[in-house]
GROMACS .gro file of C-alpha atoms in nm:
model
  452
    1LEU     CA    1   2.828   2.555   2.314
    2THR     CA    2   2.642   2.273   2.419
    3HIS     CA    3   2.338   2.441   2.542
    4PHE     CA    4   2.321   2.694   2.213
    5LEU     CA    5   2.360   2.347   2.011
    6GLU     CA    6   2.071   2.167   2.215
    7VAL     CA    7   1.856   2.522   2.095
    8ALA     CA    8   1.976   2.510   1.769
    9LEU     CA    9   1.834   2.133   1.756
   10GLN     CA   10   1.499   2.181   1.909
   11GLU     CA   11   1.470   2.457   1.645
   12GLY     CA   12   1.581   2.241   1.378
   13ASP     CA   13   1.826   2.510   1.270
   14ALA     CA   14   2.122   2.351   1.065
   15LYS     CA   15   2.280   2.668   0.980
   16LYS     CA   16   2.263   2.823   1.317
   17ALA     CA   17   2.428   2.464   1.487
   18LEU     CA   18   2.711   2.473   1.192
   19GLN     CA   19   2.771   2.842   1.263
   20LEU     CA   20   2.815   2.815   1.629
   21LEU     CA   21   3.065   2.515   1.562
   22THR     CA   22   3.263   2.739   1.334
   23ASP     CA   23   3.274   3.013   1.586
   24TRP     CA   24   3.374   2.796   1.828
   25GLU     CA   25   3.650   2.654   1.653
   26ASP     CA   26   3.787   2.997   1.500
   27ALA     CA   27   3.830   3.105   1.841
   28GLY     CA   28   4.043   2.846   1.925
   29ASN     CA   29   3.840   2.597   2.121
   30LYS     CA   30   3.817   2.236   2.057
   31ALA     CA   31   3.451   2.078   1.986
   32THR     CA   32   3.393   1.752   2.099
   33SER     CA   33   3.228   1.433   1.939
   34HIS     CA   34   2.909   1.531   2.121
   35HIS     CA   35   2.878   1.903   1.985
   36TYR     CA   36   2.919   1.787   1.640
   37ASN     CA   37   2.624   1.490   1.690
   38LEU     CA   38   2.410   1.759   1.812
   39ALA     CA   39   2.452   1.937   1.490
   40LEU     CA   40   2.451   1.602   1.289
   41ARG     CA   41   2.081   1.487   1.454
   42ILE     CA   42   1.941   1.834   1.280
   43TYR     CA   43   2.038   1.712   0.894
   44THR     CA   44   1.948   1.346   0.995
   45LYS     CA   45   1.610   1.461   1.149
   46ARG     CA   46   1.516   1.641   0.843
   47GLY     CA   47   1.647   1.320   0.590
   48ASP     CA   48   1.955   1.545   0.456
   49LEU     CA   49   2.190   1.249   0.435
   50HIS     CA   50   2.428   1.418   0.229
   51SER     CA   51   2.501   1.709   0.450
   52ALA     CA   52   2.521   1.470   0.757
   53GLU     CA   53   2.805   1.283   0.585
   54SER     CA   54   2.968   1.612   0.503
   55LEU     CA   55   2.949   1.706   0.882
   56VAL     CA   56   3.097   1.382   0.992
   57LYS     CA   57   3.378   1.446   0.725
   58ARG     CA   58   3.456   1.795   0.866
   59MET     CA   59   3.448   1.635   1.176
   60LYS     CA   60   3.738   1.381   1.102
   61ASP     CA   61   3.915   1.662   0.872
   62ARG     CA   62   3.947   1.852   1.216
   63ALA     CA   63   4.092   1.602   1.391
   64VAL     CA   64   3.793   1.514   1.629
   65VAL     CA   65   3.744   1.152   1.679
   66PRO     CA   66   3.369   0.995   1.636
   67GLY     CA   67   3.219   0.895   1.927
   68SER     CA   68   2.920   0.597   1.942
   69GLY     CA   69   2.674   0.854   1.917
   70ILE     CA   70   2.801   0.973   1.567
   71TYR     CA   71   2.804   0.617   1.447
   72ASN     CA   72   2.469   0.550   1.589
   73THR     CA   73   2.309   0.866   1.428
   74MET     CA   74   2.457   0.798   1.099
   75MET     CA   75   2.308   0.429   1.158
   76ASP     CA   76   1.968   0.550   1.202
   77ALA     CA   77   2.002   0.808   0.887
   78TYR     CA   78   2.134   0.527   0.674
   79ALA     CA   79   1.845   0.292   0.786
   80LYS     CA   80   1.589   0.525   0.738
   81ALA     CA   81   1.720   0.653   0.414
   82ASP     CA   82   1.728   0.260   0.340
   83LYS     CA   83   2.077   0.244   0.263
   84ASN     CA   84   2.148  -0.081   0.458
   85ASP     CA   85   2.505  -0.165   0.328
   86GLU     CA   86   2.609   0.184   0.466
   87CYS     CA   87   2.438   0.109   0.786
   88GLU     CA   88   2.591  -0.197   0.850
   89ALA     CA   89   2.911  -0.042   0.745
   90SER     CA   90   2.884   0.239   1.009
   91MET     CA   91   2.831  -0.054   1.265
   92GLN     CA   92   3.169  -0.218   1.146
   93GLU     CA   93   3.332   0.111   1.164
   94MET     CA   94   3.205   0.162   1.499
   95VAL     CA   95   3.362  -0.175   1.607
   96ASP     CA   96   3.668  -0.129   1.461
   97ALA     CA   97   3.717   0.192   1.635
   98GLY     CA   98   3.681  -0.011   1.970
   99PHE     CA   99   3.319   0.098   2.058
  100ARG     CA  100   3.085  -0.185   2.195
  101PRO     CA  101   2.743  -0.163   2.012
  102CYS     CA  102   2.465  -0.099   2.261
  103LEU     CA  103   2.076  -0.171   2.212
  104ILE     CA  104   2.015   0.118   2.008
  105SER     CA  105   2.277   0.001   1.738
  106TYR     CA  106   2.118  -0.365   1.733
  107SER     CA  107   1.799  -0.202   1.697
  108THR     CA  108   1.878   0.011   1.397
  109LEU     CA  109   2.020  -0.260   1.232
  110ILE     CA  110   1.733  -0.494   1.293
  111TYR     CA  111   1.479  -0.250   1.154
  112ALA     CA  112   1.681  -0.160   0.845
  113ARG     CA  113   1.689  -0.496   0.741
  114ALA     CA  114   1.318  -0.596   0.907
  115ARG     CA  115   1.130  -0.267   0.689
  116ARG     CA  116   1.218  -0.450   0.386
  117GLY     CA  117   1.071  -0.790   0.521
  118GLU     CA  118   1.450  -0.935   0.503
  119TYR     CA  119   1.378  -1.166   0.811
  120ALA     CA  120   1.694  -1.386   0.805
  121ALA     CA  121   1.930  -1.082   0.803
  122ALA     CA  122   1.720  -0.925   1.080
  123GLU     CA  123   1.694  -1.221   1.273
  124ALA     CA  124   2.069  -1.290   1.219
  125TRP     CA  125   2.156  -0.916   1.381
  126LEU     CA  126   1.890  -1.026   1.630
  127LYS     CA  127   2.142  -1.366   1.722
  128LYS     CA  128   2.442  -1.124   1.722
  129MET     CA  129   2.264  -0.904   1.988
  130LEU     CA  130   2.174  -1.194   2.210
  131ALA     CA  131   2.551  -1.332   2.185
  132GLN     CA  132   2.652  -1.026   2.361
  133ARG     CA  133   2.406  -1.088   2.647
  134ILE     CA  134   2.197  -0.763   2.528
  135GLN     CA  135   1.819  -0.891   2.563
  136PRO     CA  136   1.549  -0.704   2.315
  137ASP     CA  137   1.317  -0.485   2.411
  138ALA     CA  138   0.959  -0.373   2.294
  139VAL     CA  139   1.082  -0.180   2.027
  140ILE     CA  140   1.265  -0.465   1.881
  141CYS     CA  141   0.952  -0.718   1.911
  142ASN     CA  142   0.713  -0.451   1.745
  143THR     CA  143   0.951  -0.417   1.488
  144PHE     CA  144   0.940  -0.775   1.413
  145ILE     CA  145   0.561  -0.812   1.450
  146HIS     CA  146   0.507  -0.532   1.225
  147ALA     CA  147   0.732  -0.643   0.969
  148TYR     CA  148   0.616  -1.015   0.936
  149SER     CA  149   0.273  -0.865   0.906
  150VAL     CA  150   0.346  -0.606   0.622
  151LYS     CA  151   0.447  -0.918   0.439
  152VAL     CA  152   0.147  -1.097   0.571
  153ASP     CA  153   0.353  -1.356   0.743
  154VAL     CA  154   0.084  -1.416   1.023
  155ALA     CA  155   0.290  -1.719   1.181
  156GLY     CA  156   0.601  -1.475   1.237
  157ALA     CA  157   0.380  -1.176   1.323
  158GLU     CA  158   0.235  -1.438   1.587
  159LYS     CA  159   0.563  -1.582   1.718
  160TRP     CA  160   0.656  -1.221   1.777
  161LEU     CA  161   0.364  -1.126   1.973
  162GLN     CA  162   0.384  -1.428   2.177
  163ARG     CA  163   0.796  -1.347   2.218
  164THR     CA  164   0.684  -0.996   2.367
  165ARG     CA  165   0.435  -1.165   2.617
  166GLU     CA  166   0.739  -1.401   2.705
  167LEU     CA  167   1.000  -1.138   2.753
  168GLY     CA  168   0.737  -0.941   3.019
  169PHE     CA  169   0.687  -0.672   2.779
  170GLU     CA  170   0.309  -0.542   2.799
  171VAL     CA  171   0.142  -0.619   2.460
  172GLY     CA  172  -0.047  -0.325   2.390
  173VAL     CA  173  -0.326  -0.212   2.139
  174ALA     CA  174  -0.098  -0.162   1.834
  175SER     CA  175   0.065  -0.487   1.861
  176TYR     CA  176  -0.246  -0.678   1.909
  177SER     CA  177  -0.399  -0.461   1.603
  178THR     CA  178  -0.078  -0.513   1.383
  179VAL     CA  179  -0.144  -0.923   1.428
  180VAL     CA  180  -0.552  -0.894   1.361
  181ASP     CA  181  -0.451  -0.656   1.038
  182SER     CA  182  -0.228  -0.943   0.944
  183CYS     CA  183  -0.485  -1.215   0.974
  184ALA     CA  184  -0.722  -0.987   0.781
  185LYS     CA  185  -0.493  -0.930   0.480
  186SER     CA  186  -0.447  -1.302   0.458
  187GLY     CA  187  -0.810  -1.360   0.441
  188ASP     CA  188  -0.823  -1.561   0.782
  189TRP     CA  189  -1.104  -1.404   0.940
  190ARG     CA  190  -1.135  -1.686   1.208
  191ARG     CA  191  -0.762  -1.619   1.296
  192ALA     CA  192  -0.837  -1.238   1.315
  193GLU     CA  193  -1.133  -1.302   1.536
  194MET     CA  194  -0.966  -1.517   1.790
  195TRP     CA  195  -0.665  -1.263   1.836
  196PHE     CA  196  -0.943  -0.975   1.864
  197ASN     CA  197  -1.107  -1.198   2.149
  198CYS     CA  198  -0.764  -1.275   2.270
  199MET     CA  199  -0.683  -0.888   2.321
  200VAL     CA  200  -1.036  -0.818   2.467
  201LYS     CA  201  -0.982  -1.113   2.740
  202ASP     CA  202  -0.647  -0.954   2.830
  203GLY     CA  203  -0.796  -0.612   2.902
  204VAL     CA  204  -0.656  -0.421   2.562
  205GLU     CA  205  -0.907  -0.180   2.439
  206PRO     CA  206  -0.960  -0.241   2.058
  207ASN     CA  207  -0.941   0.101   1.857
  208VAL     CA  208  -1.059   0.223   1.548
  209VAL     CA  209  -0.775   0.038   1.365
  210THR     CA  210  -0.865  -0.303   1.514
  211TYR     CA  211  -1.204  -0.280   1.418
  212SER     CA  212  -1.152  -0.164   1.055
  213SER     CA  213  -0.926  -0.491   1.038
  214MET     CA  214  -1.188  -0.677   1.146
  215ILE     CA  215  -1.449  -0.546   0.900
  216ASN     CA  216  -1.129  -0.585   0.648
  217ALA     CA  217  -1.095  -0.938   0.741
  218PHE     CA  218  -1.466  -1.007   0.639
  219ALA     CA  219  -1.464  -0.791   0.307
  220LYS     CA  220  -1.144  -1.025   0.202
  221ALA     CA  221  -1.394  -1.283   0.227
  222GLY     CA  222  -1.653  -1.131   0.045
  223GLU     CA  223  -1.892  -1.142   0.362
  224LEU     CA  224  -2.055  -0.856   0.362
  225ASP     CA  225  -2.332  -0.895   0.625
  226PHE     CA  226  -2.060  -0.990   0.851
  227ALA     CA  227  -1.853  -0.680   0.773
  228GLU     CA  228  -2.142  -0.483   0.817
  229GLN     CA  229  -2.187  -0.613   1.145
  230TRP     CA  230  -1.878  -0.540   1.318
  231TYR     CA  231  -1.907  -0.193   1.176
  232HIS     CA  232  -2.189  -0.179   1.400
  233LYS     CA  233  -2.002  -0.345   1.663
  234MET     CA  234  -1.738  -0.037   1.663
  235ILE     CA  235  -2.006   0.208   1.671
  236SER     CA  236  -2.190   0.056   2.000
  237ALA     CA  237  -1.795   0.073   2.154
  238GLY     CA  238  -1.854   0.440   2.099
  239ILE     CA  239  -1.542   0.435   1.820
  240THR     CA  240  -1.567   0.697   1.552
  241PRO     CA  241  -1.529   0.559   1.226
  242SER     CA  242  -1.254   0.630   0.966
  243VAL     CA  243  -1.213   0.632   0.616
  244HIS     CA  244  -1.055   0.287   0.636
  245SER     CA  245  -1.369   0.136   0.784
  246PHE     CA  246  -1.582   0.263   0.527
  247GLY     CA  247  -1.332   0.172   0.263
  248ALA     CA  248  -1.335  -0.206   0.415
  249ILE     CA  249  -1.696  -0.178   0.377
  250VAL     CA  250  -1.737  -0.063   0.048
  251ASN     CA  251  -1.458  -0.300  -0.071
  252ALA     CA  252  -1.650  -0.599   0.091
  253CYS     CA  253  -1.958  -0.524  -0.142
  254ALA     CA  254  -1.725  -0.541  -0.432
  255LYS     CA  255  -1.629  -0.888  -0.346
  256SER     CA  256  -1.952  -0.964  -0.240
  257SER     CA  257  -2.207  -1.201  -0.453
  258SER     CA  258  -2.503  -1.013  -0.343
  259PRO     CA  259  -2.747  -0.888  -0.618
  260HIS     CA  260  -2.767  -0.568  -0.431
  261ALA     CA  261  -2.386  -0.510  -0.349
  262ALA     CA  262  -2.394  -0.227  -0.591
  263VAL     CA  263  -2.656  -0.056  -0.423
  264VAL     CA  264  -2.527  -0.089  -0.098
  265ALA     CA  265  -2.167   0.036  -0.211
  266GLU     CA  266  -2.340   0.346  -0.329
  267GLN     CA  267  -2.552   0.356   0.016
  268TRP     CA  268  -2.203   0.340   0.241
  269ILE     CA  269  -2.045   0.555   0.001
  270ASP     CA  270  -2.348   0.795   0.123
  271ARG     CA  271  -2.295   0.743   0.456
  272ALA     CA  272  -1.908   0.807   0.468
  273GLU     CA  273  -1.966   1.149   0.317
  274GLU     CA  274  -2.240   1.242   0.559
  275ALA     CA  275  -1.998   1.137   0.824
  276ASP     CA  276  -1.762   1.393   0.712
  277VAL     CA  277  -1.486   1.120   0.642
  278ILE     CA  278  -1.253   1.267   0.380
  279CYS     CA  279  -1.299   0.978   0.138
  280ASP     CA  280  -1.003   0.839  -0.058
  281GLY     CA  281  -0.947   0.682  -0.369
  282VAL     CA  282  -1.021   0.339  -0.225
  283ILE     CA  283  -1.359   0.398  -0.128
  284TYR     CA  284  -1.471   0.548  -0.473
  285SER     CA  285  -1.253   0.277  -0.642
  286SER     CA  286  -1.426  -0.028  -0.473
  287GLY     CA  287  -1.772   0.138  -0.516
  288VAL     CA  288  -1.711   0.149  -0.868
  289ASP     CA  289  -1.578  -0.241  -0.891
  290ALA     CA  290  -1.879  -0.308  -0.715
  291CYS     CA  291  -2.108  -0.171  -0.988
  292ALA     CA  292  -1.890  -0.296  -1.256
  293LYS     CA  293  -1.932  -0.671  -1.106
  294ALA     CA  294  -2.293  -0.633  -1.052
  295GLY     CA  295  -2.328  -0.497  -1.461
  296ASP     CA  296  -2.448  -0.199  -1.331
  297VAL     CA  297  -2.278   0.062  -1.529
  298GLU     CA  298  -2.513   0.344  -1.481
  299ARG     CA  299  -2.425   0.344  -1.109
  300ALA     CA  300  -2.043   0.300  -1.161
  301VAL     CA  301  -2.056   0.611  -1.372
  302ARG     CA  302  -2.245   0.783  -1.109
  303ILE     CA  303  -1.972   0.701  -0.853
  304PHE     CA  304  -1.707   0.763  -1.082
  305ASN     CA  305  -1.838   1.144  -1.149
  306ARG     CA  306  -1.892   1.189  -0.802
  307ALA     CA  307  -1.543   1.114  -0.701
  308LYS     CA  308  -1.428   1.369  -0.958
  309ALA     CA  309  -1.681   1.621  -0.808
  310LYS     CA  310  -1.538   1.621  -0.475
  311GLY     CA  311  -1.187   1.658  -0.613
  312TYR     CA  312  -1.038   1.333  -0.632
  313LYS     CA  313  -0.833   1.231  -0.899
  314PRO     CA  314  -0.912   0.891  -0.972
  315HIS     CA  315  -0.602   0.642  -1.025
  316ILE     CA  316  -0.547   0.361  -1.245
  317MET     CA  317  -0.764   0.121  -1.081
  318CYS     CA  318  -1.062   0.315  -1.061
  319TYR     CA  319  -1.067   0.366  -1.439
  320CYS     CA  320  -1.008  -0.011  -1.522
  321ALA     CA  321  -1.313  -0.059  -1.301
  322LEU     CA  322  -1.507   0.159  -1.486
  323ALA     CA  323  -1.389   0.017  -1.802
  324ARG     CA  324  -1.456  -0.308  -1.695
  325ALA     CA  325  -1.858  -0.220  -1.648
  326PHE     CA  326  -1.835  -0.063  -2.004
  327ALA     CA  327  -1.661  -0.386  -2.144
  328HIS     CA  328  -1.892  -0.650  -2.008
  329ARG     CA  329  -2.167  -0.487  -2.182
  330GLY     CA  330  -1.974  -0.456  -2.496
  331ASP     CA  331  -1.964  -0.115  -2.536
  332TRP     CA  332  -1.603  -0.083  -2.665
  333GLN     CA  333  -1.658   0.245  -2.776
  334ASP     CA  334  -1.711   0.387  -2.409
  335VAL     CA  335  -1.394   0.176  -2.285
  336GLU     CA  336  -1.208   0.355  -2.531
  337ASN     CA  337  -1.320   0.700  -2.431
  338VAL     CA  338  -1.210   0.603  -2.064
  339GLY     CA  339  -0.910   0.530  -2.195
  340GLU     CA  340  -0.822   0.837  -2.388
  341GLU     CA  341  -0.948   1.040  -2.068
  342MET     CA  342  -0.711   0.822  -1.846
  343VAL     CA  343  -0.433   0.873  -2.085
  344ALA     CA  344  -0.507   1.234  -2.079
  345ALA     CA  345  -0.481   1.294  -1.701
  346GLY     CA  346  -0.133   1.153  -1.717
  347ILE     CA  347  -0.190   0.793  -1.628
  348GLU     CA  348  -0.071   0.502  -1.822
  349LYS     CA  349  -0.251   0.202  -1.925
  350ASN     CA  350  -0.170  -0.119  -1.769
  351GLU     CA  351  -0.248  -0.489  -1.819
  352PHE     CA  352  -0.602  -0.433  -1.648
  353PHE     CA  353  -0.716  -0.194  -1.865
  354ILE     CA  354  -0.617  -0.383  -2.173
  355TYR     CA  355  -0.777  -0.647  -2.046
  356ALA     CA  356  -1.103  -0.446  -2.021
  357GLN     CA  357  -1.066  -0.323  -2.384
  358LEU     CA  358  -1.016  -0.681  -2.522
  359VAL     CA  359  -1.286  -0.768  -2.344
  360GLY     CA  360  -1.504  -0.517  -2.472
  361TYR     CA  361  -1.418  -0.592  -2.823
  362ALA     CA  362  -1.484  -0.956  -2.757
  363LEU     CA  363  -1.799  -0.895  -2.644
  364ALA     CA  364  -1.913  -0.620  -2.871
  365LYS     CA  365  -2.218  -0.686  -3.160
  366PRO     CA  366  -2.007  -0.751  -3.373
  367ARG     CA  367  -1.677  -0.864  -3.251
  368LYS     CA  368  -1.416  -0.598  -3.297
  369SER     CA  369  -1.117  -0.802  -3.371
  370GLU     CA  370  -0.928  -0.547  -3.580
  371ARG     CA  371  -0.924  -0.329  -3.311
  372ALA     CA  372  -0.855  -0.570  -3.069
  373GLU     CA  373  -0.547  -0.689  -3.229
  374ARG     CA  374  -0.422  -0.340  -3.289
  375CYS     CA  375  -0.476  -0.273  -2.911
  376PHE     CA  376  -0.277  -0.589  -2.838
  377ARG     CA  377   0.006  -0.489  -3.025
  378GLU     CA  378   0.009  -0.121  -2.923
  379ALA     CA  379   0.022  -0.253  -2.578
  380LEU     CA  380   0.323  -0.482  -2.671
  381LYS     CA  381   0.494  -0.190  -2.785
  382GLU     CA  382   0.472   0.004  -2.473
  383GLY     CA  383   0.604  -0.250  -2.279
  384LEU     CA  384   0.284  -0.390  -2.117
  385ASN     CA  385   0.310  -0.763  -1.990
  386ALA     CA  386   0.098  -1.029  -2.208
  387ASN     CA  387  -0.026  -1.198  -1.872
  388ASP     CA  388  -0.257  -1.507  -1.913
  389HIS     CA  389  -0.559  -1.252  -1.847
  390VAL     CA  390  -0.458  -1.058  -2.151
  391LEU     CA  391  -0.405  -1.322  -2.390
  392GLY     CA  392  -0.730  -1.523  -2.300
  393ALA     CA  393  -0.902  -1.173  -2.357
  394LEU     CA  394  -0.709  -1.146  -2.682
  395ALA     CA  395  -0.792  -1.488  -2.764
  396ARG     CA  396  -1.190  -1.435  -2.750
  397SER     CA  397  -1.134  -1.091  -2.954
  398VAL     CA  398  -0.972  -1.230  -3.245
  399GLY     CA  399  -1.025  -1.600  -3.205
  400ARG     CA  400  -0.777  -1.848  -3.069
  401PRO     CA  401  -0.598  -1.931  -3.425
  402ARG     CA  402  -0.504  -1.561  -3.481
  403ALA     CA  403  -0.440  -1.514  -3.136
  404GLU     CA  404  -0.144  -1.833  -3.178
  405VAL     CA  405  -0.049  -1.642  -3.504
  406LEU     CA  406   0.024  -1.315  -3.296
  407MET     CA  407   0.195  -1.495  -3.010
  408GLN     CA  408   0.435  -1.649  -3.309
  409GLU     CA  409   0.447  -1.337  -3.459
  410LEU     CA  410   0.501  -1.101  -3.135
  411CYS     CA  411   0.594  -1.297  -2.825
  412ASN     CA  412   0.886  -1.554  -2.985
  413GLY     CA  413   0.623  -1.793  -3.011
  414ARG     CA  414   0.514  -1.838  -2.672
  415PRO     CA  415   0.233  -2.089  -2.639
  416MET     CA  416  -0.148  -1.963  -2.548
  417PRO     CA  417  -0.243  -2.060  -2.210
  418PRO     CA  418  -0.516  -2.324  -2.221
  419PRO     CA  419  -0.843  -2.164  -2.289
  420ALA     CA  420  -1.013  -2.046  -1.923
  421PRO     CA  421  -1.398  -2.139  -1.881
  422ARG     CA  422  -1.624  -1.893  -2.054
  423ARG     CA  423  -1.832  -1.651  -1.838
  424SER     CA  424  -2.146  -1.453  -1.952
  425ALA     CA  425  -2.151  -1.111  -1.916
  426PRO     CA  426  -2.314  -0.998  -1.577
  427PRO     CA  427  -2.674  -0.948  -1.621
  428PRO     CA  428  -2.831  -0.576  -1.665
  429SER     CA  429  -2.907  -0.395  -1.387
  430ARG     CA  430  -3.263  -0.330  -1.438
  431ALA     CA  431  -3.501  -0.576  -1.591
  432GLY     CA  432  -3.649  -0.558  -1.949
  433GLY     CA  433  -3.625  -0.725  -2.312
  434ASN     CA  434  -3.375  -0.667  -2.538
  435GLY     CA  435  -3.504  -0.332  -2.685
  436GLN     CA  436  -3.515  -0.171  -2.325
  437GLN     CA  437  -3.162  -0.292  -2.305
  438GLN     CA  438  -3.014  -0.137  -2.600
  439GLN     CA  439  -3.213   0.193  -2.516
  440GLN     CA  440  -3.044   0.176  -2.161
  441GLN     CA  441  -2.695   0.110  -2.293
  442GLN     CA  442  -2.720   0.406  -2.566
  443GLN     CA  443  -2.841   0.648  -2.276
  444GLN     CA  444  -2.528   0.539  -2.126
  445ARG     CA  445  -2.325   0.593  -2.379
  446GLN     CA  446  -2.434   0.965  -2.471
  447CYS     CA  447  -2.431   1.033  -2.078
  448TRP     CA  448  -2.052   0.903  -2.101
  449GLY     CA  449  -1.995   1.103  -2.440
  450GLN     CA  450  -2.109   1.424  -2.303
  451ARG     CA  451  -1.911   1.395  -1.958
  452ALA     CA  452  -1.591   1.310  -2.147
   0.00000   0.00000   0.00000
């Protein structure tokens, strides 16, 4: 029976495993906990928690005493299903049944809590494990490194990397790259560079993830030149860039203060497509964002259309970036067109889009106060949050006195935030007098209207 159940497990055939158990027991034989655990692992591997629980119930109904393997398998299933209370209840049930938890048991509980960023609970389970004189392995160390990195807790990730070393485990490229990525996400490129150099010094060869994290570290700081330098270092090391590598550089363009950032962003999108990289929404959205910040509406529309031509369905932030590009030119009609297309695509407006729409009304000539007020009322009716950015744009579009009246009426008298420093609209992407600028805007509006 054991052999055939192992075959069923390899094939992932739960129906076959269940039939084997049934035939075995109907023939008067006694199935063991190990037999049931083999069948149970088929369900848990494919995430079928309901069937797994039913099988455990059947086992108990047939007076088969669960072994420690059953408890550990169910704990793993609950952890992956994000059911931490059930996971810990299984641990307690195992202890109550007289079994001593092993390294796997504690690893599962630590993983369950750490993946949700519940460090205190994870550390508490680690403390209990140590009290049982069970030392953590490399898997537990990496679990903590990854968990702290996801929460951008650089100090926590660094602490566990050092602890991995102290315990005598080899620190591999994944662990180093995770710490570098944590530094990058926090915007600390100096610390990211320090860990990169430490990694190389220890004889660990960086991979595409490591280099992409370095590019991202400088992208966060808006240091486009340095981000490009790290890309070229990666190429010199013989490493093929990934979509994340290109995406990080285009994102650097979006955060750069360079007047040429929009042009450079489009050039990097060209390079990504030429490299046969399957571009994702981040690349195109960041490209549109770079153009929006540079006031290059024509290029923003071109990149947006390019994304759609590639079969990519723009997400909410891509629409918001495009709307913002039009808004800073006062092209409120085009902002509304973008919003209509977005809603038609099944994407609901969020606070970022409402902010762009209100800015478009505020910068229109003449200002579109009535439309702005209607937009604000509808947004609140839809349950959107009137954050300080939205309220600031509202004040610009209807005037601060009227905005305060609306706050009294619609937001339970919540006070308006203090006025933010006024910023002028980005300069046009091409030189020319007012007549030429208006002509360009009209051409772009016609282009959008035809496309929409």
